[in-house]
mmCIF file with all atom_site columns, C-alpha atoms in Angstrom:
data_model
loop_
_atom_site.group_PDB
_atom_site.id
_atom_site.type_symbol
_atom_site.label_atom_id
_atom_site.label_alt_id
_atom_site.label_comp_id
_atom_site.label_asym_id
_atom_site.label_entity_id
_atom_site.label_seq_id
_atom_site.pdbx_PDB_ins_code
_atom_site.Cartn_x
_atom_site.Cartn_y
_atom_site.Cartn_z
_atom_site.occupancy
_atom_site.B_iso_or_equiv
_atom_site.pdbx_formal_charge
_atom_site.auth_seq_id
_atom_site.auth_comp_id
_atom_site.auth_asym_id
_atom_site.auth_atom_id
_atom_site.pdbx_PDB_model_num
ATOM 1   C CA . UNK V 1 1   ? 115.139 127.284 -71.186  1.00 46.00 ? 1   UNK V CA 1
ATOM 2   C CA . UNK V 1 2   ? 111.082 127.281 -71.622  1.00 56.00 ? 2   UNK V CA 1
ATOM 3   C CA . UNK V 1 3   ? 109.089 130.227 -72.893  1.00 70.00 ? 3   UNK V CA 1
ATOM 4   C CA . UNK V 1 4   ? 106.902 131.565 -69.889  1.00 84.00 ? 4   UNK V CA 1
ATOM 5   C CA . UNK V 1 5   ? 104.022 132.805 -70.115  1.00 92.00 ? 5   UNK V CA 1
ATOM 6   C CA . UNK V 1 6   ? 102.995 136.327 -69.879  1.00 95.00 ? 6   UNK V CA 1
ATOM 7   C CA . UNK V 1 7   ? 99.778  137.425 -67.579  1.00 97.00 ? 7   UNK V CA 1
ATOM 8   C CA . UNK V 1 8   ? 98.582  141.281 -67.173  1.00 97.00 ? 8   UNK V CA 1
ATOM 9   C CA . UNK V 1 9   ? 96.128  142.101 -64.789  1.00 97.00 ? 9   UNK V CA 1
ATOM 10  C CA . UNK V 1 10  ? 94.666  145.361 -65.411  1.00 96.00 ? 10  UNK V CA 1
ATOM 11  C CA . UNK V 1 11  ? 92.480  146.346 -62.335  1.00 95.00 ? 11  UNK V CA 1
ATOM 12  C CA . UNK V 1 12  ? 92.077  149.169 -60.761  1.00 93.00 ? 12  UNK V CA 1
ATOM 13  C CA . UNK V 1 13  ? 92.309  147.828 -56.913  1.00 93.00 ? 13  UNK V CA 1
ATOM 14  C CA . UNK V 1 14  ? 96.330  147.887 -56.488  1.00 94.00 ? 14  UNK V CA 1
ATOM 15  C CA . UNK V 1 15  ? 95.704  145.184 -53.299  1.00 94.00 ? 15  UNK V CA 1
ATOM 16  C CA . UNK V 1 16  ? 93.767  143.210 -55.754  1.00 93.00 ? 16  UNK V CA 1
ATOM 17  C CA . UNK V 1 17  ? 96.825  143.611 -58.646  1.00 93.00 ? 17  UNK V CA 1
ATOM 18  C CA . UNK V 1 18  ? 99.041  142.682 -55.826  1.00 93.00 ? 18  UNK V CA 1
ATOM 19  C CA . UNK V 1 19  ? 97.554  139.498 -54.837  1.00 94.00 ? 19  UNK V CA 1
ATOM 20  C CA . UNK V 1 20  ? 96.541  138.443 -58.708  1.00 94.00 ? 20  UNK V CA 1
ATOM 21  C CA . UNK V 1 21  ? 100.335 139.459 -59.489  1.00 95.00 ? 21  UNK V CA 1
ATOM 22  C CA . UNK V 1 22  ? 102.184 137.600 -56.456  1.00 95.00 ? 22  UNK V CA 1
ATOM 23  C CA . UNK V 1 23  ? 100.135 134.310 -56.751  1.00 94.00 ? 23  UNK V CA 1
ATOM 24  C CA . UNK V 1 24  ? 100.571 134.244 -60.854  1.00 94.00 ? 24  UNK V CA 1
ATOM 25  C CA . UNK V 1 25  ? 104.310 134.825 -60.249  1.00 94.00 ? 25  UNK V CA 1
ATOM 26  C CA . UNK V 1 26  ? 104.264 131.591 -58.039  1.00 93.00 ? 26  UNK V CA 1
ATOM 27  C CA . UNK V 1 27  ? 102.427 129.776 -60.139  1.00 91.00 ? 27  UNK V CA 1
ATOM 28  C CA . UNK V 1 28  ? 105.540 130.597 -62.436  1.00 92.00 ? 28  UNK V CA 1
ATOM 29  C CA . UNK V 1 29  ? 103.782 133.228 -64.627  1.00 94.00 ? 29  UNK V CA 1
ATOM 30  C CA . UNK V 1 30  ? 105.526 136.277 -65.384  1.00 95.00 ? 30  UNK V CA 1
ATOM 31  C CA . UNK V 1 31  ? 102.996 138.724 -64.163  1.00 95.00 ? 31  UNK V CA 1
ATOM 32  C CA . UNK V 1 32  ? 102.569 142.584 -64.614  1.00 96.00 ? 32  UNK V CA 1
ATOM 33  C CA . UNK V 1 33  ? 99.755  145.031 -63.610  1.00 97.00 ? 33  UNK V CA 1
ATOM 34  C CA . UNK V 1 34  ? 98.569  148.085 -65.016  1.00 96.00 ? 34  UNK V CA 1
ATOM 35  C CA . UNK V 1 35  ? 96.291  150.347 -62.772  1.00 96.00 ? 35  UNK V CA 1
ATOM 36  C CA . UNK V 1 36  ? 93.487  151.283 -65.342  1.00 95.00 ? 36  UNK V CA 1
ATOM 37  C CA . UNK V 1 37  ? 93.184  150.466 -69.563  1.00 95.00 ? 37  UNK V CA 1
ATOM 38  C CA . UNK V 1 38  ? 94.751  153.592 -70.673  1.00 96.00 ? 38  UNK V CA 1
ATOM 39  C CA . UNK V 1 39  ? 98.133  152.632 -68.303  1.00 95.00 ? 39  UNK V CA 1
ATOM 40  C CA . UNK V 1 40  ? 97.841  148.843 -70.234  1.00 96.00 ? 40  UNK V CA 1
ATOM 41  C CA . UNK V 1 41  ? 97.488  150.395 -73.442  1.00 96.00 ? 41  UNK V CA 1
ATOM 42  C CA . UNK V 1 42  ? 101.074 152.050 -73.057  1.00 96.00 ? 42  UNK V CA 1
ATOM 43  C CA . UNK V 1 43  ? 102.464 148.218 -72.539  1.00 96.00 ? 43  UNK V CA 1
ATOM 44  C CA . UNK V 1 44  ? 103.553 146.305 -75.640  1.00 96.00 ? 44  UNK V CA 1
ATOM 45  C CA . UNK V 1 45  ? 100.543 144.201 -75.619  1.00 95.00 ? 45  UNK V CA 1
ATOM 46  C CA . UNK V 1 46  ? 101.100 141.644 -78.253  1.00 94.00 ? 46  UNK V CA 1
ATOM 47  C CA . UNK V 1 47  ? 103.713 140.269 -75.986  1.00 94.00 ? 47  UNK V CA 1
ATOM 48  C CA . UNK V 1 48  ? 100.820 139.351 -73.716  1.00 96.00 ? 48  UNK V CA 1
ATOM 49  C CA . UNK V 1 49  ? 99.718  135.201 -73.287  1.00 94.00 ? 49  UNK V CA 1
ATOM 50  C CA . UNK V 1 50  ? 96.480  136.082 -71.365  1.00 96.00 ? 50  UNK V CA 1
ATOM 51  C CA . UNK V 1 51  ? 94.864  139.264 -69.924  1.00 97.00 ? 51  UNK V CA 1
ATOM 52  C CA . UNK V 1 52  ? 92.923  138.997 -66.710  1.00 96.00 ? 52  UNK V CA 1
ATOM 53  C CA . UNK V 1 53  ? 90.622  142.469 -67.198  1.00 95.00 ? 53  UNK V CA 1
ATOM 54  C CA . UNK V 1 54  ? 88.148  144.489 -64.950  1.00 94.00 ? 54  UNK V CA 1
ATOM 55  C CA . UNK V 1 55  ? 85.544  145.975 -65.892  1.00 92.00 ? 55  UNK V CA 1
ATOM 56  C CA . UNK V 1 56  ? 85.037  148.571 -64.455  1.00 91.00 ? 56  UNK V CA 1
ATOM 57  C CA . UNK V 1 57  ? 87.796  150.997 -64.399  1.00 89.00 ? 57  UNK V CA 1
ATOM 58  C CA . UNK V 1 58  ? 88.301  155.238 -65.068  1.00 82.00 ? 58  UNK V CA 1
ATOM 59  C CA . UNK V 1 59  ? 87.933  156.066 -68.041  1.00 91.00 ? 59  UNK V CA 1
ATOM 60  C CA . UNK V 1 60  ? 88.128  153.018 -70.401  1.00 93.00 ? 60  UNK V CA 1
ATOM 61  C CA . UNK V 1 61  ? 85.853  150.356 -69.324  1.00 93.00 ? 61  UNK V CA 1
ATOM 62  C CA . UNK V 1 62  ? 87.336  146.856 -69.174  1.00 93.00 ? 62  UNK V CA 1
ATOM 63  C CA . UNK V 1 63  ? 84.716  145.676 -72.719  1.00 94.00 ? 63  UNK V CA 1
ATOM 64  C CA . UNK V 1 64  ? 85.996  148.882 -74.564  1.00 94.00 ? 64  UNK V CA 1
ATOM 65  C CA . UNK V 1 65  ? 89.697  147.485 -73.924  1.00 96.00 ? 65  UNK V CA 1
ATOM 66  C CA . UNK V 1 66  ? 88.724  144.212 -75.160  1.00 95.00 ? 66  UNK V CA 1
ATOM 67  C CA . UNK V 1 67  ? 86.815  145.629 -78.461  1.00 94.00 ? 67  UNK V CA 1
ATOM 68  C CA . UNK V 1 68  ? 89.929  147.128 -78.818  1.00 95.00 ? 68  UNK V CA 1
ATOM 69  C CA . UNK V 1 69  ? 92.025  144.448 -78.218  1.00 95.00 ? 69  UNK V CA 1
ATOM 70  C CA . UNK V 1 70  ? 90.002  141.770 -80.675  1.00 94.00 ? 70  UNK V CA 1
ATOM 71  C CA . UNK V 1 71  ? 89.920  144.485 -83.642  1.00 94.00 ? 71  UNK V CA 1
ATOM 72  C CA . UNK V 1 72  ? 93.807  144.925 -83.781  1.00 93.00 ? 72  UNK V CA 1
ATOM 73  C CA . UNK V 1 73  ? 95.290  141.931 -85.622  1.00 93.00 ? 73  UNK V CA 1
ATOM 74  C CA . UNK V 1 74  ? 98.512  141.962 -83.275  1.00 93.00 ? 74  UNK V CA 1
ATOM 75  C CA . UNK V 1 75  ? 96.459  141.351 -80.278  1.00 94.00 ? 75  UNK V CA 1
ATOM 76  C CA . UNK V 1 76  ? 93.143  139.363 -81.376  1.00 93.00 ? 76  UNK V CA 1
ATOM 77  C CA . UNK V 1 77  ? 94.695  136.215 -80.639  1.00 93.00 ? 77  UNK V CA 1
ATOM 78  C CA . UNK V 1 78  ? 95.662  136.967 -76.996  1.00 95.00 ? 78  UNK V CA 1
ATOM 79  C CA . UNK V 1 79  ? 92.875  135.225 -74.905  1.00 96.00 ? 79  UNK V CA 1
ATOM 80  C CA . UNK V 1 80  ? 90.966  137.726 -72.419  1.00 96.00 ? 80  UNK V CA 1
ATOM 81  C CA . UNK V 1 81  ? 89.429  136.839 -68.747  1.00 96.00 ? 81  UNK V CA 1
ATOM 82  C CA . UNK V 1 82  ? 87.267  139.009 -67.698  1.00 94.00 ? 82  UNK V CA 1
ATOM 83  C CA . UNK V 1 83  ? 87.731  139.133 -63.507  1.00 91.00 ? 83  UNK V CA 1
ATOM 84  C CA . UNK V 1 84  ? 84.263  141.529 -62.596  1.00 88.00 ? 84  UNK V CA 1
ATOM 85  C CA . UNK V 1 85  ? 82.048  142.449 -59.961  1.00 88.00 ? 85  UNK V CA 1
ATOM 86  C CA . UNK V 1 86  ? 79.858  142.767 -62.828  1.00 82.00 ? 86  UNK V CA 1
ATOM 87  C CA . UNK V 1 87  ? 78.024  139.773 -61.656  1.00 82.00 ? 87  UNK V CA 1
ATOM 88  C CA . UNK V 1 88  ? 74.776  139.757 -63.992  1.00 86.00 ? 88  UNK V CA 1
ATOM 89  C CA . UNK V 1 89  ? 74.127  137.620 -67.308  1.00 89.00 ? 89  UNK V CA 1
ATOM 90  C CA . UNK V 1 90  ? 73.809  140.630 -69.437  1.00 89.00 ? 90  UNK V CA 1
ATOM 91  C CA . UNK V 1 91  ? 77.480  141.709 -68.828  1.00 86.00 ? 91  UNK V CA 1
ATOM 92  C CA . UNK V 1 92  ? 78.604  138.336 -68.867  1.00 89.00 ? 92  UNK V CA 1
ATOM 93  C CA . UNK V 1 93  ? 77.127  137.411 -72.525  1.00 91.00 ? 93  UNK V CA 1
ATOM 94  C CA . UNK V 1 94  ? 78.157  141.070 -73.238  1.00 89.00 ? 94  UNK V CA 1
ATOM 95  C CA . UNK V 1 95  ? 81.988  140.215 -72.755  1.00 89.00 ? 95  UNK V CA 1
ATOM 96  C CA . UNK V 1 96  ? 81.695  136.789 -73.970  1.00 92.00 ? 96  UNK V CA 1
ATOM 97  C CA . UNK V 1 97  ? 80.821  138.664 -77.143  1.00 91.00 ? 97  UNK V CA 1
ATOM 98  C CA . UNK V 1 98  ? 83.623  140.831 -77.172  1.00 91.00 ? 98  UNK V CA 1
ATOM 99  C CA . UNK V 1 99  ? 85.434  137.962 -77.368  1.00 91.00 ? 99  UNK V CA 1
ATOM 100 C CA . UNK V 1 100 ? 86.780  136.802 -73.861  1.00 93.00 ? 100 UNK V CA 1
ATOM 101 C CA . UNK V 1 101 ? 87.434  133.422 -73.294  1.00 93.00 ? 101 UNK V CA 1
ATOM 102 C CA . UNK V 1 102 ? 86.140  133.650 -69.458  1.00 93.00 ? 102 UNK V CA 1
ATOM 103 C CA . UNK V 1 103 ? 83.926  135.415 -67.054  1.00 93.00 ? 103 UNK V CA 1
ATOM 104 C CA . UNK V 1 104 ? 84.713  135.162 -63.759  1.00 93.00 ? 104 UNK V CA 1
ATOM 105 C CA . UNK V 1 105 ? 82.515  136.998 -60.726  1.00 88.00 ? 105 UNK V CA 1
ATOM 106 C CA . UNK V 1 106 ? 84.281  138.919 -57.955  1.00 87.00 ? 106 UNK V CA 1
ATOM 107 C CA . UNK V 1 107 ? 84.349  137.535 -55.524  1.00 86.00 ? 107 UNK V CA 1
ATOM 108 C CA . UNK V 1 108 ? 85.928  134.538 -56.625  1.00 88.00 ? 108 UNK V CA 1
ATOM 109 C CA . UNK V 1 109 ? 88.649  132.620 -55.428  1.00 89.00 ? 109 UNK V CA 1
ATOM 110 C CA . UNK V 1 110 ? 92.327  132.081 -56.152  1.00 92.00 ? 110 UNK V CA 1
ATOM 111 C CA . UNK V 1 111 ? 92.506  128.879 -56.842  1.00 92.00 ? 111 UNK V CA 1
ATOM 112 C CA . UNK V 1 112 ? 89.310  129.315 -59.239  1.00 92.00 ? 112 UNK V CA 1
ATOM 113 C CA . UNK V 1 113 ? 91.112  131.817 -61.222  1.00 93.00 ? 113 UNK V CA 1
ATOM 114 C CA . UNK V 1 114 ? 94.345  130.303 -61.581  1.00 94.00 ? 114 UNK V CA 1
ATOM 115 C CA . UNK V 1 115 ? 92.417  126.929 -62.455  1.00 93.00 ? 115 UNK V CA 1
ATOM 116 C CA . UNK V 1 116 ? 90.397  129.142 -65.807  1.00 93.00 ? 116 UNK V CA 1
ATOM 117 C CA . UNK V 1 117 ? 93.921  130.378 -66.583  1.00 95.00 ? 117 UNK V CA 1
ATOM 118 C CA . UNK V 1 118 ? 95.537  127.123 -67.179  1.00 93.00 ? 118 UNK V CA 1
ATOM 119 C CA . UNK V 1 119 ? 92.607  126.204 -68.696  1.00 93.00 ? 119 UNK V CA 1
ATOM 120 C CA . UNK V 1 120 ? 92.302  128.925 -71.412  1.00 93.00 ? 120 UNK V CA 1
ATOM 121 C CA . UNK V 1 121 ? 95.976  129.054 -71.976  1.00 92.00 ? 121 UNK V CA 1
ATOM 122 C CA . UNK V 1 122 ? 95.884  125.420 -72.800  1.00 88.00 ? 122 UNK V CA 1
ATOM 123 C CA . UNK V 1 123 ? 92.738  125.943 -75.169  1.00 87.00 ? 123 UNK V CA 1
ATOM 124 C CA . UNK V 1 124 ? 94.918  128.515 -76.972  1.00 82.00 ? 124 UNK V CA 1
ATOM 125 C CA . UNK V 1 125 ? 97.785  126.291 -77.342  1.00 80.00 ? 125 UNK V CA 1
ATOM 126 C CA . UNK V 1 126 ? 95.712  123.636 -78.455  1.00 69.00 ? 126 UNK V CA 1
ATOM 127 C CA . UNK V 1 127 ? 94.626  126.215 -81.017  1.00 65.00 ? 127 UNK V CA 1
ATOM 128 C CA . UNK V 1 128 ? 97.581  127.327 -81.529  1.00 63.00 ? 128 UNK V CA 1
ATOM 129 C CA . UNK V 1 129 ? 99.559  124.385 -82.868  1.00 59.00 ? 129 UNK V CA 1
ATOM 130 C CA . UNK V 1 130 ? 96.195  122.905 -85.063  1.00 59.00 ? 130 UNK V CA 1
ATOM 131 C CA . UNK V 1 131 ? 96.602  126.407 -86.946  1.00 55.00 ? 131 UNK V CA 1
ATOM 132 C CA . UNK V 1 132 ? 100.333 125.878 -87.037  1.00 51.00 ? 132 UNK V CA 1
ATOM 133 C CA . UNK V 1 133 ? 99.687  122.088 -88.943  1.00 53.00 ? 133 UNK V CA 1
ATOM 134 C CA . UNK V 1 134 ? 101.537 121.553 -92.303  1.00 48.00 ? 134 UNK V CA 1
ATOM 135 C CA . UNK V 1 135 ? 99.005  122.094 -94.855  1.00 46.00 ? 135 UNK V CA 1
ATOM 136 C CA . UNK V 1 136 ? 99.612  119.491 -98.008  1.00 46.00 ? 136 UNK V CA 1
ATOM 137 C CA . UNK V 1 137 ? 101.996 120.595 -100.139 1.00 45.00 ? 137 UNK V CA 1
ATOM 138 C CA . UNK V 1 138 ? 100.649 118.789 -103.631 1.00 47.00 ? 138 UNK V CA 1
ATOM 139 C CA . UNK V 1 139 ? 97.858  116.598 -104.752 1.00 46.00 ? 139 UNK V CA 1
ATOM 140 C CA . UNK V 1 140 ? 99.282  113.788 -103.223 1.00 45.00 ? 140 UNK V CA 1
ATOM 141 C CA . UNK V 1 141 ? 99.347  114.071 -99.398  1.00 42.00 ? 141 UNK V CA 1
ATOM 142 C CA . UNK V 1 142 ? 96.374  113.323 -97.475  1.00 42.00 ? 142 UNK V CA 1
ATOM 143 C CA . UNK V 1 143 ? 93.743  116.136 -96.904  1.00 43.00 ? 143 UNK V CA 1
ATOM 144 C CA . UNK V 1 144 ? 92.648  116.613 -93.596  1.00 50.00 ? 144 UNK V CA 1
ATOM 145 C CA . UNK V 1 145 ? 90.046  114.511 -92.077  1.00 50.00 ? 145 UNK V CA 1
ATOM 146 C CA . UNK V 1 146 ? 86.466  116.581 -92.610  1.00 58.00 ? 146 UNK V CA 1
ATOM 147 C CA . UNK V 1 147 ? 85.178  114.196 -90.670  1.00 70.00 ? 147 UNK V CA 1
ATOM 148 C CA . UNK V 1 148 ? 87.295  115.031 -87.394  1.00 74.00 ? 148 UNK V CA 1
ATOM 149 C CA . UNK V 1 149 ? 86.671  118.491 -85.784  1.00 78.00 ? 149 UNK V CA 1
ATOM 150 C CA . UNK V 1 150 ? 88.236  120.371 -83.398  1.00 79.00 ? 150 UNK V CA 1
ATOM 151 C CA . UNK V 1 151 ? 88.148  123.407 -81.341  1.00 78.00 ? 151 UNK V CA 1
ATOM 152 C CA . UNK V 1 152 ? 88.903  124.575 -77.762  1.00 74.00 ? 152 UNK V CA 1
ATOM 153 C CA . UNK V 1 153 ? 90.297  121.233 -76.459  1.00 78.00 ? 153 UNK V CA 1
ATOM 154 C CA . UNK V 1 154 ? 86.787  119.718 -78.184  1.00 80.00 ? 154 UNK V CA 1
ATOM 155 C CA . UNK V 1 155 ? 87.423  117.276 -81.379  1.00 80.00 ? 155 UNK V CA 1
ATOM 156 C CA . UNK V 1 156 ? 84.433  115.617 -82.489  1.00 80.00 ? 156 UNK V CA 1
ATOM 157 C CA . UNK V 1 157 ? 85.058  112.204 -85.018  1.00 72.00 ? 157 UNK V CA 1
ATOM 158 C CA . UNK V 1 158 ? 81.090  112.257 -86.811  1.00 71.00 ? 158 UNK V CA 1
ATOM 159 C CA . UNK V 1 159 ? 82.341  109.229 -88.475  1.00 69.00 ? 159 UNK V CA 1
ATOM 160 C CA . UNK V 1 160 ? 83.223  106.712 -85.183  1.00 69.00 ? 160 UNK V CA 1
ATOM 161 C CA . UNK V 1 161 ? 80.803  108.849 -83.537  1.00 73.00 ? 161 UNK V CA 1
ATOM 162 C CA . UNK V 1 162 ? 83.362  109.768 -80.794  1.00 77.00 ? 162 UNK V CA 1
ATOM 163 C CA . UNK V 1 163 ? 84.091  112.994 -78.624  1.00 80.00 ? 163 UNK V CA 1
ATOM 164 C CA . UNK V 1 164 ? 87.388  113.704 -76.519  1.00 80.00 ? 164 UNK V CA 1
ATOM 165 C CA . UNK V 1 165 ? 87.568  116.696 -74.379  1.00 83.00 ? 165 UNK V CA 1
ATOM 166 C CA . UNK V 1 166 ? 91.135  117.842 -73.297  1.00 78.00 ? 166 UNK V CA 1
ATOM 167 C CA . UNK V 1 167 ? 92.256  114.544 -74.998  1.00 78.00 ? 167 UNK V CA 1
ATOM 168 C CA . UNK V 1 168 ? 89.851  112.213 -72.452  1.00 81.00 ? 168 UNK V CA 1
ATOM 169 C CA . UNK V 1 169 ? 86.782  110.338 -74.116  1.00 80.00 ? 169 UNK V CA 1
ATOM 170 C CA . UNK V 1 170 ? 83.416  112.003 -73.176  1.00 80.00 ? 170 UNK V CA 1
ATOM 171 C CA . UNK V 1 171 ? 80.656  109.018 -73.026  1.00 78.00 ? 171 UNK V CA 1
ATOM 172 C CA . UNK V 1 172 ? 77.548  109.803 -75.938  1.00 72.00 ? 172 UNK V CA 1
ATOM 173 C CA . UNK V 1 173 ? 74.330  108.535 -75.325  1.00 68.00 ? 173 UNK V CA 1
ATOM 174 C CA . UNK V 1 174 ? 72.081  107.002 -78.833  1.00 65.00 ? 174 UNK V CA 1
ATOM 175 C CA . UNK V 1 175 ? 68.846  109.413 -79.138  1.00 61.00 ? 175 UNK V CA 1
ATOM 176 C CA . UNK V 1 176 ? 66.429  108.291 -81.215  1.00 54.00 ? 176 UNK V CA 1
ATOM 177 C CA . UNK V 1 177 ? 64.786  110.794 -83.548  1.00 51.00 ? 177 UNK V CA 1
#
């Protein structure tokens, strides 16, 4: 049986929580909701594949919760997407600097949120696959190619001067210096 990805929605608007939960479940995810950061902290957060997080909630803000999650080794690698009405650049930069993987302004379309969730999960799965690859056991095995850089779905081959994004080649232009 395939592993179903679990998503936690942390949002103080019950209608929005129910809408997100319903649509995430239609997409095949297991979705849970928490109506505050404090409620979220009572859950086994390390079991989630991704967290959708509002910024402006009760006593503890989404920023504070994200900071706490990123400082805990058990939850540090869980991707976070902020979905918030805080739509200024400073807040977006703050959220991304805390460690969020994406930042979506309200009002948003469900299609946009679902597409971004898929993109973040795809990126984090690719990163996890790369980190679990076997390292050479002895000096007779080939060493990893330092000329190929990989991160977040982007692969750059500096020797071949080639770039792939999510497996698709991006044409690079030559620019004289």
